[in-house]
Amino acid sequence: MRQHRYRPGKRTLMILLSIGLFAWLIVGSWHVYKPMPGGLDVATPWVPATEVTFLADTTYTGPDGKRVSDQQIFDAIVEMVDGTRERLVLDMFLFNDFAGEVTDGHRPLSAELTTALVEQKRRHPDLDAALITDPVNTVYGSIDSAHLERLRSAGVRVIITDLDRLRDPNPLWSGLWRLCCGWLESEPGSGWLPNPLTEDRASTLAAWMRLLNFKANHRKTVVADRGDNWIGLVTSANPHDASSRHGNVALRFAGPAALDLLSTEAAAARLSGAERAITLPSPPRGDYFEATEGRLRVLTEARIREAAVSIIEAAEDGERLDLAMFYLAHREIIEALKRAAARGVNLRVLLDPNHDAFGRQKSGIPNRPVGMELHRAGVEVRWCHTDGEQCHSKLLLHHAADGSARLLLGSANFTRRNLDNFNMETNVEWQAPPNHPALRAATGFFDTRWNNPDGERHSLPFEDYADDSSWRYWRYRVMEATGLSTF
């Protein structure tokens, strides 16, 4: 019998291919599990809560059939900007006027916030102001951002987050990208490919490659001085024109928790090489340990997941859990919700139907398959009634039997990418005393969205978007597990 022999060229090719595949596996695995940069994935200590205010943006259909948009969040942010004198730090994921395929009905949030910052810096030249943001706003270096350039010209420090320091949720692509092309940079104005975010300006190949890593600095926070005190705000809302009609939530608070929030943003600045951009001042004055507004802490990255699971697991038979979420996909959260329903917790889950994305129609993944799974487990599920905008809130509220509550809200969707140390995220957890005005406001927000009072139409019954497709369910499961997704 004639023995098969490899030709030297084929043997060499097989060796090189094996080395390449091994390197791809090692590099991809390392960047999924590598140590987190210092200052990320933190839970700050509990501190007394002061001046807590709940804010919301809602869009709904009024009794006359017309769409109504009630907005509070960016009015409050502009008020914070106008009231600061010494130091102001914002961390905002989307800060642009990209419109996608939507052409009207926007509030120009990016221009409004830019103008407010520039004018406050003009009135108070010594104001130390910084904006931390994601490279998506320059389409990963493909274009110059007029808003960011205007802020720089006015003396506002603009820090673009170095996403390469973060872990990679999409190792199948990112491992290859880091081996072959991670060194490629985009030159503004040199693009020749279609732009995934704005049709009037081209994108570069390097930008597309970075986009496919599917990670972001997804935070939305503001910290500002106010005399001898400090005030902080954590939200799900972006200063992004095409997002201006989205539903969103925010919590504003004063005192030591605001400085804890500032410390997490100092870590975000250091991540991107701006080690001295944010210095921490002395603690605010006042006997905050006499506060009667419960207690509060700031959570980032995976600590948000830990808090969410803790809140769900703490709910007992007869108590209530309310969840409003743009993307719900994380298996640990879903299993915790199903266990809560099984032990008699009154669960209300309000989800975006994942139908609209800036003029484009989406597939309904992941929320519709997840909604069906929860429905089959006995959980009450309703869908936000959207008409082009998104139900972008991220809120979990546990009503205890004694009237107190635990509220968790902020930037993080309940997905693997948002909760497992891939994106940068910030949430706040508040243990609220009974009958606090902010607790009543948060409860009223959810009740209104759930119950459609006074002829208004905020939400739809489960049947309107019920989806029992096994194909879409397992497609969601694979996308969630592998990171081959945008959620």
Short mmCIF file of C-alpha atoms in Angstrom, two decimals, residues 43-52 222-224 226 228-234 252-264 280-298 428:
data_model
loop_
_atom_site.label_atom_id
_atom_site.label_comp_id
_atom_site.label_asym_id
_atom_site.label_seq_id
_atom_site.Cartn_x
_atom_site.Cartn_y
_atom_site.Cartn_z
CA ALA A 43 -19.90 49.24 44.03
CA THR A 44 -19.39 52.35 46.12
CA PRO A 45 -20.25 52.24 49.84
CA TRP A 46 -23.79 52.95 50.92
CA VAL A 47 -24.20 56.59 51.95
CA PRO A 48 -27.21 58.59 53.15
CA ALA A 49 -29.33 59.78 50.25
CA THR A 50 -30.20 63.47 50.01
CA GLU A 51 -32.35 65.53 47.65
CA VAL A 52 -33.37 62.49 45.62
CA VAL A 222 -23.50 64.15 35.23
CA VAL A 223 -21.69 65.50 38.31
CA ALA A 224 -21.61 69.22 39.15
CA ARG A 226 -23.48 73.53 43.62
CA ASP A 228 -20.69 73.90 49.05
CA ASN A 229 -22.54 70.81 47.89
CA TRP A 230 -22.38 68.40 44.96
CA ILE A 231 -25.13 67.02 42.78
CA GLY A 232 -25.14 63.92 40.60
CA LEU A 233 -27.44 62.43 37.98
CA VAL A 234 -27.54 58.93 36.50
CA ARG A 252 -30.76 63.01 40.62
CA PHE A 253 -29.23 63.22 44.10
CA ALA A 254 -26.92 65.38 46.21
CA GLY A 255 -24.27 64.90 48.85
CA PRO A 256 -21.59 62.23 49.27
CA ALA A 257 -23.07 59.91 46.63
CA ALA A 258 -22.40 62.57 44.00
CA LEU A 259 -18.70 62.49 44.90
CA ASP A 260 -18.74 58.70 44.73
CA LEU A 261 -20.13 59.07 41.22
CA LEU A 262 -17.33 61.53 40.44
CA SER A 263 -14.75 58.98 41.61
CA THR A 264 -16.08 56.42 39.10
CA LEU A 280 -11.59 64.56 43.74
CA PRO A 281 -12.51 67.48 46.03
CA SER A 282 -13.10 67.39 49.77
CA PRO A 283 -16.34 65.80 50.93
CA PRO A 284 -19.33 68.17 50.98
CA ARG A 285 -20.31 69.93 54.16
CA GLY A 286 -23.33 68.95 56.18
CA ASP A 287 -24.40 66.32 58.65
CA TYR A 288 -25.53 63.85 56.03
CA PHE A 289 -25.80 61.03 58.50
CA GLU A 290 -28.92 62.73 59.83
CA ALA A 291 -30.51 62.30 56.39
CA THR A 292 -33.96 60.69 56.26
CA GLU A 293 -34.10 59.79 52.54
CA GLY A 294 -32.79 56.26 52.76
CA ARG A 295 -29.39 55.35 51.41
CA LEU A 296 -27.79 55.20 48.00
CA ARG A 297 -24.81 53.74 46.18
CA VAL A 298 -23.27 53.87 42.70
CA VAL A 428 -27.53 53.85 40.98
#
